[in-house]
XYZ file of C-alpha atoms in Angstrom:
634
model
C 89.532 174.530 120.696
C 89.986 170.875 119.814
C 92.977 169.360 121.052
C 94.100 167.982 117.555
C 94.549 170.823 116.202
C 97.610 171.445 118.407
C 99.075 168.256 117.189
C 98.437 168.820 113.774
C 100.808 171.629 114.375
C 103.688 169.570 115.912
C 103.930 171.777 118.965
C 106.441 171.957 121.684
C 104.166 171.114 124.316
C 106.647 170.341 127.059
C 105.586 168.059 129.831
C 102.052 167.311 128.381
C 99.927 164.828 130.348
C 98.734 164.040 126.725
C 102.217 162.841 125.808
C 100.212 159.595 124.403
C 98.690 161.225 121.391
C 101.247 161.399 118.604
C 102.312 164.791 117.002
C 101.907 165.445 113.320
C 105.322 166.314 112.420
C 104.909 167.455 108.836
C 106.527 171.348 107.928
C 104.226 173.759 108.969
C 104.559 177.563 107.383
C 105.618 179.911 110.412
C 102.519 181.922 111.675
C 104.445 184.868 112.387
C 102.801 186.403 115.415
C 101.551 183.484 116.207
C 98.081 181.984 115.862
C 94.929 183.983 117.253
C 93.539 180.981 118.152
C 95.854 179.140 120.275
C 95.699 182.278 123.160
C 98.974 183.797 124.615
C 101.003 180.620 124.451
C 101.345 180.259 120.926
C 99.092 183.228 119.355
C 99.121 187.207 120.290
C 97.927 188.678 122.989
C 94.329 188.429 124.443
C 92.322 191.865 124.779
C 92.439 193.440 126.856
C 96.123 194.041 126.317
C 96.069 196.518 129.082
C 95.606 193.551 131.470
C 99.222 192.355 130.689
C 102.039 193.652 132.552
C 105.709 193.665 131.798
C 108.394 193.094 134.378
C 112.155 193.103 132.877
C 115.212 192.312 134.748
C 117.947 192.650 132.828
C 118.166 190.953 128.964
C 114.780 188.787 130.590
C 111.087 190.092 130.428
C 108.240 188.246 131.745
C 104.517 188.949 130.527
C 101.744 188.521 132.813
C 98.049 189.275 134.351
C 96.767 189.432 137.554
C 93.294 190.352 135.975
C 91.385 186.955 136.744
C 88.103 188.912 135.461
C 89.808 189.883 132.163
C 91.718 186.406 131.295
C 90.234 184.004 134.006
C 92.759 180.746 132.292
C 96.093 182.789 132.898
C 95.654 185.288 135.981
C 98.078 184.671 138.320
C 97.119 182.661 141.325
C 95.674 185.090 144.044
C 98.496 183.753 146.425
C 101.191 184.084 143.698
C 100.406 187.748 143.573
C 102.148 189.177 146.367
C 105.093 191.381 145.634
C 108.445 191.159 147.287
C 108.254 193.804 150.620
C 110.825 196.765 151.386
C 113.121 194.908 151.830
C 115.287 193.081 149.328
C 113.970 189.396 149.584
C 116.224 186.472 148.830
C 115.304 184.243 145.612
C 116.695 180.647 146.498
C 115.126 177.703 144.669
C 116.015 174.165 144.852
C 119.169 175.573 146.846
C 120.303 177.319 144.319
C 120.852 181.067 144.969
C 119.620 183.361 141.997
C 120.009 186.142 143.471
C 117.389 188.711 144.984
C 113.982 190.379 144.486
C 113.859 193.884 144.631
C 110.995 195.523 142.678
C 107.267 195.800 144.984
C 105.652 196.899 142.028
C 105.732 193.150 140.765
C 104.746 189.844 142.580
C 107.695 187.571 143.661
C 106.460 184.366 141.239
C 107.076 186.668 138.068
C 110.233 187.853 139.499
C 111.318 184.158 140.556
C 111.193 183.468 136.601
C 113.084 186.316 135.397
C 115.760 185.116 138.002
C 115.385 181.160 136.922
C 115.494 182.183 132.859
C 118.514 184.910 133.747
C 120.569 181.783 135.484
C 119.492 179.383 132.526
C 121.308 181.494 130.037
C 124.466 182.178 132.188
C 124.679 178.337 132.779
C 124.518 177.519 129.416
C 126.097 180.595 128.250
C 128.715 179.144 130.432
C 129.071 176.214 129.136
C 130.122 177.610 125.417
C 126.952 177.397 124.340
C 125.460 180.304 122.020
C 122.686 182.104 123.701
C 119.513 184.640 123.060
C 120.514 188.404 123.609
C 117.059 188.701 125.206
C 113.987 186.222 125.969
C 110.849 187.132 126.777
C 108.779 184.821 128.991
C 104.875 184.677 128.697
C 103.505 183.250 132.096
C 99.751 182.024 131.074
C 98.045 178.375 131.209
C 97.380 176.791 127.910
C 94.584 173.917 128.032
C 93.773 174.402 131.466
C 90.069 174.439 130.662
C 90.392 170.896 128.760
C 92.285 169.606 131.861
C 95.646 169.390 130.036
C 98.736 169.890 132.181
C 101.290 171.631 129.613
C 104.012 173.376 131.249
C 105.257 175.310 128.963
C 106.671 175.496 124.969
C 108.180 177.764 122.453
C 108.107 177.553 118.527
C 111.141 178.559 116.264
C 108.742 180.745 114.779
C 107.641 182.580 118.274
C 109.771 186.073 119.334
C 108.785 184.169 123.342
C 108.483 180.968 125.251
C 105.265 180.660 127.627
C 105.899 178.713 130.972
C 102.385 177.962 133.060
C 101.592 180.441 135.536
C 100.753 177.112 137.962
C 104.385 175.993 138.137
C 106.664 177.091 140.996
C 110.138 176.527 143.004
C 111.785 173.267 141.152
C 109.338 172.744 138.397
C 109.161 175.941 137.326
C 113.434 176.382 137.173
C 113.412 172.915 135.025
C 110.720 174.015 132.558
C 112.018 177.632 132.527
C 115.296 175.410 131.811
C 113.937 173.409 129.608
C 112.330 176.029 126.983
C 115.377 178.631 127.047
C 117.906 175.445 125.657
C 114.826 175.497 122.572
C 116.077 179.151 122.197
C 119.547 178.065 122.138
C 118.910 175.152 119.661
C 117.328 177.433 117.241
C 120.104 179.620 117.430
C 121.901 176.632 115.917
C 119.552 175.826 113.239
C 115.860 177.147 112.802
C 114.858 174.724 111.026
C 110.863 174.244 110.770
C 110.750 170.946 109.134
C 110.243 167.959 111.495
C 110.016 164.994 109.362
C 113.827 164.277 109.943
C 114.734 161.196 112.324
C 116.581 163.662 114.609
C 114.250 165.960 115.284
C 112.080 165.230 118.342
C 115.020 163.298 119.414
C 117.627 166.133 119.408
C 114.883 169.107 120.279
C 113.213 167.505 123.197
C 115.911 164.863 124.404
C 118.248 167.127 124.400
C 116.361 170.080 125.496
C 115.610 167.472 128.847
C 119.479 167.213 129.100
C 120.106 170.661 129.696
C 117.729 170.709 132.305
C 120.427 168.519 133.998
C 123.048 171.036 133.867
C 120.873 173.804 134.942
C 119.204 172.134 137.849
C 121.321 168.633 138.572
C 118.975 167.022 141.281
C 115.966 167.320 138.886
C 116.671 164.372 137.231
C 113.442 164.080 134.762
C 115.315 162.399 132.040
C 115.770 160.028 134.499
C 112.452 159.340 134.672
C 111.610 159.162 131.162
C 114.691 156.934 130.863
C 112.617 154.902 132.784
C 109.998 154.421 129.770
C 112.142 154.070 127.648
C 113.693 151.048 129.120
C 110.204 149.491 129.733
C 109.560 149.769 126.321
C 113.126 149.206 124.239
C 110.814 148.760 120.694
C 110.188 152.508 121.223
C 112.790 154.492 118.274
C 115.247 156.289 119.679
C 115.157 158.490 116.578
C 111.753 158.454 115.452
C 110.951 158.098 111.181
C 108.223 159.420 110.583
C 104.998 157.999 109.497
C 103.364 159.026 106.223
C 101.134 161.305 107.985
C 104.590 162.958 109.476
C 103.713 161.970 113.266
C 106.622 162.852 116.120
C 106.924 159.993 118.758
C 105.772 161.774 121.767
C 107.877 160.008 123.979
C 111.075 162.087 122.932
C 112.020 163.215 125.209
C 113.339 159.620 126.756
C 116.603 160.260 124.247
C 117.742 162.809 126.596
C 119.079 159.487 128.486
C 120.846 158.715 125.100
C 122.235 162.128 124.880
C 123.442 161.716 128.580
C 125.304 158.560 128.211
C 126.728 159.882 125.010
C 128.020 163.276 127.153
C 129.038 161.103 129.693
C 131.330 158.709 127.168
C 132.782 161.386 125.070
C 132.848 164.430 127.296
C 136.801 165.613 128.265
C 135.949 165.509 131.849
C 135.391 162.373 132.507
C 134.306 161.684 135.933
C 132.408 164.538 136.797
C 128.407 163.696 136.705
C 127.880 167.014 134.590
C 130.338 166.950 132.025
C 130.356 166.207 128.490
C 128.201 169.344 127.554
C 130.560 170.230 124.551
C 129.529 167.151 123.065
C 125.826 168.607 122.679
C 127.414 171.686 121.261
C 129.290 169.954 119.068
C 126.258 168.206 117.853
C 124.057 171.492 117.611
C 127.116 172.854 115.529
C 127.279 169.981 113.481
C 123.408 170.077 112.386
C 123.198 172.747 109.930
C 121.546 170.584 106.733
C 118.589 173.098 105.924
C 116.519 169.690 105.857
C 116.208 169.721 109.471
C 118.262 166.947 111.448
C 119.967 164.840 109.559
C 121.560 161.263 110.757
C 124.701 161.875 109.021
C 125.468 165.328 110.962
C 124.943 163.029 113.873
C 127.539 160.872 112.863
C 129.894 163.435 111.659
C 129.743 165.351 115.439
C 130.331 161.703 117.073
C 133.737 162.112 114.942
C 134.799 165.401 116.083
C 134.335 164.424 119.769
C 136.319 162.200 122.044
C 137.087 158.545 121.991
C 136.814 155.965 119.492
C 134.343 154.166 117.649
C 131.376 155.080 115.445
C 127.920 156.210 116.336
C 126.178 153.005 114.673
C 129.051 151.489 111.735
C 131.016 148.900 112.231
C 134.542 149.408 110.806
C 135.118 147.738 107.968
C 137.474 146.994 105.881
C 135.870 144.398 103.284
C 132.442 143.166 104.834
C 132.111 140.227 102.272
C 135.711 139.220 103.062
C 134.789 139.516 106.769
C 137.518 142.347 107.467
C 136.606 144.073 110.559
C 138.251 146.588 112.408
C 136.228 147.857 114.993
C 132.827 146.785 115.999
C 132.658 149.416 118.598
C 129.526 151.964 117.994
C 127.881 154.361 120.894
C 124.568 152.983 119.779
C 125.475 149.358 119.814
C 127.310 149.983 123.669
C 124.184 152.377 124.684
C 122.028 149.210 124.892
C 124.782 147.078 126.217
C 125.004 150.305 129.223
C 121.028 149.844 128.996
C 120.967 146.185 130.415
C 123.869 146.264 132.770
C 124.222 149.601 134.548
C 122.376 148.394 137.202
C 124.792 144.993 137.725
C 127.721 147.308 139.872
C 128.289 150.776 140.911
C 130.455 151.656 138.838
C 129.670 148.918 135.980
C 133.253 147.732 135.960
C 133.364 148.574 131.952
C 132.450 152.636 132.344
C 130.807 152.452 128.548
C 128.052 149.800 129.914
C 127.759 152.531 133.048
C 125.913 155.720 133.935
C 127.701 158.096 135.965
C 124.896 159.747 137.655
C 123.289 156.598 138.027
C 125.870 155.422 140.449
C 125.363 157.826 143.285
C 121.798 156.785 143.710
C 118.860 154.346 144.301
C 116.358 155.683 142.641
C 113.843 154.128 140.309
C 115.986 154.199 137.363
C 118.719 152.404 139.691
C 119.184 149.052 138.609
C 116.223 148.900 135.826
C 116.616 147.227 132.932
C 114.688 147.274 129.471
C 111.652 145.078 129.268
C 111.687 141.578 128.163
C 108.869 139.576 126.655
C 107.654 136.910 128.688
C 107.760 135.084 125.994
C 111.618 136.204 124.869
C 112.943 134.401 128.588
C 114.251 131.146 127.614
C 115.952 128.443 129.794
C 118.735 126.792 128.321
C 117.939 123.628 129.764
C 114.468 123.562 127.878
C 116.014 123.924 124.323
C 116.933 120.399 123.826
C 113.360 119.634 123.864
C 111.803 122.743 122.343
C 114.136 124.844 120.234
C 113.252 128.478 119.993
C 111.978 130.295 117.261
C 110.955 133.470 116.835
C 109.473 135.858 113.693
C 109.439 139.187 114.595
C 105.578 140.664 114.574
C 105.362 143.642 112.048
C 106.104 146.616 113.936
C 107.567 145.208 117.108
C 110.967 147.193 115.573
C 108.739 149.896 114.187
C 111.037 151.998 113.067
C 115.061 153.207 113.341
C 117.059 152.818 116.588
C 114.948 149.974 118.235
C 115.988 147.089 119.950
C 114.305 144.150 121.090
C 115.748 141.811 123.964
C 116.160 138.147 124.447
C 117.489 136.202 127.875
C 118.444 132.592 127.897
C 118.883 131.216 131.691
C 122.149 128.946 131.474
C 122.283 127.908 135.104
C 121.277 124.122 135.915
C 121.902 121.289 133.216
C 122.182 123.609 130.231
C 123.573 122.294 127.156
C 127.145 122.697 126.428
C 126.645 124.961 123.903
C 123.871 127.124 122.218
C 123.025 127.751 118.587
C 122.123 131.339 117.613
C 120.783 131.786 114.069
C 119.294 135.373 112.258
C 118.379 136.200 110.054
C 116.375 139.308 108.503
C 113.236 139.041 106.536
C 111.843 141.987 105.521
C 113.677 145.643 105.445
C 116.197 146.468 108.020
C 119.460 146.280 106.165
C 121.579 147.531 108.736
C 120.336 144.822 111.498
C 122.903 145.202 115.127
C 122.725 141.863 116.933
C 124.579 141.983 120.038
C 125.291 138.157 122.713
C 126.342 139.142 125.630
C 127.656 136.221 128.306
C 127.135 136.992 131.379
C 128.908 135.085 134.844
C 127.936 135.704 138.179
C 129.999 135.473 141.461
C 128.742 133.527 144.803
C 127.305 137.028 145.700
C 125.347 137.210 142.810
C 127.020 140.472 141.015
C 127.155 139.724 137.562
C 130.024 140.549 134.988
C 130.474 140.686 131.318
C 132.639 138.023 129.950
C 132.183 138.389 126.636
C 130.266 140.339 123.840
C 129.904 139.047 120.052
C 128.504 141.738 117.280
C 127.048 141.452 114.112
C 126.048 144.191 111.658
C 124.683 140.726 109.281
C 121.160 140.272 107.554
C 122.304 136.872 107.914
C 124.359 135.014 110.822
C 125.027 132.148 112.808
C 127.212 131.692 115.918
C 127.465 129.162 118.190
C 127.864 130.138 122.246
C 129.499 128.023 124.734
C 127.813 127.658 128.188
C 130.448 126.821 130.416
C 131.090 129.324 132.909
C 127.556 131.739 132.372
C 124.688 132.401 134.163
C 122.919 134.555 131.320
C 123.468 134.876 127.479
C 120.982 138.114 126.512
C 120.752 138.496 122.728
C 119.998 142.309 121.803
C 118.611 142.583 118.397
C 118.141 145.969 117.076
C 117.351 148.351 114.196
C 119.511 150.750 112.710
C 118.066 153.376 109.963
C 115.696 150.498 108.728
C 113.002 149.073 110.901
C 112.075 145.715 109.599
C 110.823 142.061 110.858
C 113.592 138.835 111.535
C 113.816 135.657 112.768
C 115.917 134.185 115.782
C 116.344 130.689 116.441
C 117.911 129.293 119.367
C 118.718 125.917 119.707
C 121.206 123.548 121.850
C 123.860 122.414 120.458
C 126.851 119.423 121.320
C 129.805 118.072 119.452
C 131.356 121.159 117.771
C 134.587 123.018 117.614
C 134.270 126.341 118.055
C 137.374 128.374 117.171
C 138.024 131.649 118.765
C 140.703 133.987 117.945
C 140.623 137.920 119.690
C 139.920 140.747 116.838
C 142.366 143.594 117.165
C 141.949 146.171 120.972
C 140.159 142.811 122.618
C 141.760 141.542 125.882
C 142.504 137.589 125.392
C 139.674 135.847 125.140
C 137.294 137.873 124.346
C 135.308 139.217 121.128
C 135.244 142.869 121.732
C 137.720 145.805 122.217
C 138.450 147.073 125.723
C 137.214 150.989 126.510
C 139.800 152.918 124.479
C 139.734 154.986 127.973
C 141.867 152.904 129.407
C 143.960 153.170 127.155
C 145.289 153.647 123.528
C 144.226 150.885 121.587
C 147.075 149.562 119.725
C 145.275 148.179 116.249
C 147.240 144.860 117.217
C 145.484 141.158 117.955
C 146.620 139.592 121.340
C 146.387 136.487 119.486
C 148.222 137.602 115.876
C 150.913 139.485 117.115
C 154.704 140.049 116.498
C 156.775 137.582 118.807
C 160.296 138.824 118.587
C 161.246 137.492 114.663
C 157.707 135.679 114.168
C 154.466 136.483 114.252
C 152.396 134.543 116.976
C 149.423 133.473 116.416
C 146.594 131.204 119.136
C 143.602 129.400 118.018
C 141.434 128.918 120.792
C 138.882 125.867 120.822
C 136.017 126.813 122.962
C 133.302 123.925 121.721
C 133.006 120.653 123.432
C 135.218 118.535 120.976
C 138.549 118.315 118.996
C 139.100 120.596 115.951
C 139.732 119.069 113.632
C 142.965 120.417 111.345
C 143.768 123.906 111.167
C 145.257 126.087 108.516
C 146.515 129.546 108.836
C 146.908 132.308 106.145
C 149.013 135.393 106.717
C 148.727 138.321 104.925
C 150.434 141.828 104.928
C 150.561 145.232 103.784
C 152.905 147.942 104.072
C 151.121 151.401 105.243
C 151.784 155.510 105.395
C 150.157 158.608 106.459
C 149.337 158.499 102.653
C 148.874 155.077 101.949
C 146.364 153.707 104.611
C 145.518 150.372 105.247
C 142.771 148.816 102.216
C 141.478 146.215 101.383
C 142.975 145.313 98.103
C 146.513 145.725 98.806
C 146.948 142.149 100.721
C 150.063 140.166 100.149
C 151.068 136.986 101.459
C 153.566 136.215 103.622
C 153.343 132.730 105.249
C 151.026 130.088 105.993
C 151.309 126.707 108.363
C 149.172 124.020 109.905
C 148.038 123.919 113.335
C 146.898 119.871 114.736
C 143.441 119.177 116.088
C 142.536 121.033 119.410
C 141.025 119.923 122.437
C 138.215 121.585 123.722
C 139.294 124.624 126.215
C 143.172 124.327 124.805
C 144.826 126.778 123.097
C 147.303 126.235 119.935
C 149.996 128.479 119.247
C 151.582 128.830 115.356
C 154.526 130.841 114.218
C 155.346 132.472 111.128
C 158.404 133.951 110.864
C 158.275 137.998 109.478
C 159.590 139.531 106.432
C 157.915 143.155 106.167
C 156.337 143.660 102.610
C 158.816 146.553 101.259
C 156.041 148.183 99.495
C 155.583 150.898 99.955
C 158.996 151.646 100.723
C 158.511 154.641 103.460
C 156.315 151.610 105.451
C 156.375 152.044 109.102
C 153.155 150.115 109.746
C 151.794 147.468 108.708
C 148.497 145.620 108.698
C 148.249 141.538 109.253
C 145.554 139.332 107.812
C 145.580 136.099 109.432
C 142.660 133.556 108.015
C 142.195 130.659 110.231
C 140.294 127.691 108.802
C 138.918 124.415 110.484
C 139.520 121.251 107.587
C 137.021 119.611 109.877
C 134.521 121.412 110.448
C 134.755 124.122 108.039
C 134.841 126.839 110.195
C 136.939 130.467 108.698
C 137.736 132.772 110.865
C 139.225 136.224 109.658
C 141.093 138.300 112.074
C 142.993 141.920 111.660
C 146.051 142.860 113.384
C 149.207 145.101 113.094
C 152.748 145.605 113.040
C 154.241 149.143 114.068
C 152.171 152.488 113.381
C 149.441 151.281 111.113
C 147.429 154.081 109.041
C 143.965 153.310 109.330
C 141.313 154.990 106.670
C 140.497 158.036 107.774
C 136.406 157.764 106.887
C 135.682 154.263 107.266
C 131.873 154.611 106.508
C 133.124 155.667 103.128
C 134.752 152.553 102.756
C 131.468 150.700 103.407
């Protein structure tokens, strides 16, 4: 048969050497039965059917044929035939202990994968996880004669998964693995329809996961981690083209799904936890459209921690209130650049867990830069930067694209940023990190700025770095921009901390280590006043300052909004030199409305007569009542 007729078909075809060709992902009517055409694995039986043999072990039965003559493509192995002896023999694979063999009458290898599927479903069983009453394993090769190495698939539409009859000991427990989580995900949702974003993410990303938790040394998601990070314009979650085509290279999200367990999970610590964050995700998908973003985003609110999958929290965007800027997505490709600078990362949401008990090849990689994206500061006085995206280098939703600037040696004091987006993506994430580095060379984050802006301009100071690494990346909308990077001299450039951000910084600390208070360190109540710094971190003096304070009284049923803003002071702070600090109180009269007020929100606006420069930074006062949906604010 020809090979694109599988893909037309949008086949689980786990492990495929032809993981290059693209899948067509369009719905597909079920075949019930299965498809005469595509042999055992995915159609009925072969004749002759009395060439297939049954073995069952409990809820698991495994079809096979030791009849090379009859079905030459999935006989058994000659040295995979022999049966178990007398005596009971031990079944131990990959040091895991599955019990024992006890039945002559059928050959070890068939017995092996009744024990590997029977342990599958009491792991994940185990784990909370829904699972098949039965399963029924169909050991045969499919596109062995075309040279093909498939190891094994299902189909919501199939009463079986098939697992190759060539696979043994470790291989054969993660594919085994591998294919019974399918069962479990379409126990969840049966959806055939695989146009969604989600869908080749969630089924084979997360189907890779659970290999993890079945079989922990196996480690393949590392692997395809791997690919993914040497190729960050790759979609996490794939849109489909108009011909419907699934990326093939899915099953790299299982790394995304594993950082995600690892953030969110209760246990944190422990390199396997965070499994009831994939069930809460399976629970939450149950749109009869298939996977759905917004299901994605509602689990990621059921689940520990704070934050937002991919939305900023805002509370006006074109009055620049922001709340939070922390999202897993935008902190996954922070983790995805400097996991490998400490083990542990010092900030465990930049970090892998796993990742820091080993060397392996995954150890210490980071995503692929153009050679033409690695900048030295030093050469930007002469030759700004500039740079149009090409169409389809973001080529479609959750892609990033990387950009390092060298700021070692006789870099400029400060550095220009400027995007903007010129064609689709409306929900652009542009993320600067500044990174030091010590005398022995371990590198640390200092700072992170975020913006969620078709259009934006910062300016970066140099002093102090080693690296700035701009991460520009797609949301839902794929789309082309332009960067420019420039150096710059002569500017104020006026820093205050948002709300949950240490001093000095741009961006909240891990709400793991502790409870983020909703509260500015630098617009904060100072016994009878409220306090508020104004740091100048360009290269010379402010000019002017004035500051704007605004409040408003909040309840459990009266949470903080935009609209609701009342004044309460204002005052001037003098010109500051660069690298001082400037301190302004106001003293505090609580707004009395509402009257049962036992929080309150602050709005300070912080404006540079000089140079023009507004700043607008959120704070609190007592138990603040945030908005309990803030993407329905947006």
């Amino acid at each position: 048969m020809r090979f694109g007729a599988l893909f037309r078909r949008g086949f689980c075809r786990c492990g495929s050497a032809s993981d290059l060709a693209p899948l067509n992902a369009q719905a597909v009517a079920p075949v019930r039965g299965g498809d005469p055409a595509l042999g055992p694995a995915f159609g009925p039986l072969p004749a002759p059917l009395a060439a297939w043999k049954t073995f069952t072990d409990g809820p698991v039965s495994i079809v096979y044929t030791t009849d090379a003559a009859a079905h030459r493509f999935h006989a058994l192995a000659p040295e995979a035939c022999a049966a178990p002896g007398s005596v009971p023999e031990a079944c131990v694979v990959a040091d895991i202990d599955l019990g024992r063999l006890t039945d002559p009458a059928h050959p070890a290898q068939v017995q092996r994968t009744a024990r590997m599927a029977a342990h599958s479903l009491a792991v994940f069983r185990d784990l909370g996880f829904r699972v098949p009453d039965t399963l029924t394993i169909r050991l045969c090769t499919f596109g062995r004669e075309k040279g093909a190495n498939y190891r094994g698939g299902t189909e919501v539409w199939l009463d079986h998964v098939w697992v190759s009859t060539r696979l043994s000991d470790a291989d054969a427990l993660l594919t085994v693995a591998h294919e019974v989580f399918h069962r479990v995900q379409y126990l969840y949702n049966a959806t055939s329809n695989k146009t969604s974003p989600l869908y080749a993410a969630l089924r084979e990303g997360g189907a890779r996961l659970a290999e993890d938790w079945v079989l922990d040394s196996g480690d393949r998601y590392l692997k395809d981690g791997s690919e993914l990070l040497g190729d960050p314009g790759r979609p996490l979650l794939h849109h489909a083209a108009p011909g419907g085509e699934i990326a093939p290279h899915s099953y790299a999200a299982a790394l995304f799904w594993r950082w995600l367990c690892e953030q969110h999970g209760e246990r944190a610590g422990a390199s396997d936890f965070g499994h009831e964050v994939m069930r809460t995700v399976l629970e939450r998908m149950v749109d009869d459209s298939g996977y759905i973003l917004q299901d994605l985003r509602e689990a990621r609110g059921l689940v520990y921690g704070e934050g937002h999958l991919d939305r900023f929290q805002h509370l006006d965007v074109a009055g620049g209130e922001t709340l939070s800027t922390e999202t897993d997505w935008g902190n996954f490709l922070v983790a995805n650049w400097l996991h490998g600078t400490g083990k542990p990362t010092p900030d465990l949401r930049f970090d892998y867990v796993e990742d820091d008990a080993g060397d392996g090849a995954f150890s210490g990689k980071r995503p692929f830069v153009w050679p033409g994206e690695a900048l030295r500061a030093e050469q930007l006085p002469a030759k700004p930067y500039s740079f149009v995206i090409p169409g389809g280098a973001v080529r479609a939703g959750f892609a990033a694209r990387y950009n390092t600037i060298d700021v070692t040696g006789s870099s400029p004091p400060l550095v220009q940023l400027d995007f903007e987006v010129q064609d689709g993506m409306e929900d652009p994430l542009v993320q600067v990190l500044m990174v030091s580095r010590d005398a022995d060379g371990r590198e640390k984050l200092k700072d992170l700025i975020r913006s969620d802006r078709t259009r934006w301009s910062t300016v970066i100071p140099t002093k102090g770095l080693a690296q700035i690494v701009v991460i520009v990346a797609a949301r839902e909308k794929p789309g082309r921009y332009r960067l420019a990077l420039s150096a710059a001299a002569g500017q104020a450039v006026l820093h205050v901390a948002p709300c949950n951000a240490a001093a000095g910084t741009s961006f909240e600390t891990d709400p793991r280590a502790g409870a983020w208070p909703w509260t500015s360190p630098d617009v904060a109540l100072d016994g009878t006043d409220i306090r508020i710094r104004v740091t100048n971190r360009g290269d010379v003096v402010s000019g002017q300052a004035t500051v704007a304070l605004a409040a408003q009284g909040t309840t459990a049923d009266v949470p903080l909004k935009a609209a609701a803003w009342r004044p309460v002071g204002d005052g001037t702070l003098p010109p500051i030199e660069p690298g001082a600090t400037a301190t302004l109180r106001i003293p505090w009269q609580a707004p009395a409305v509402p009257k049962a007020a036992t929080g309150w929100g602050l709005r300070a606006t912080v404006t540079d007569e000089a140079g023009g420069e507004r700043l607008v930074v959120l704070s609190s006062v007592g138990a603040l009542a945030r908005p309990r949906r803030f993407d329905t604010v947006l």
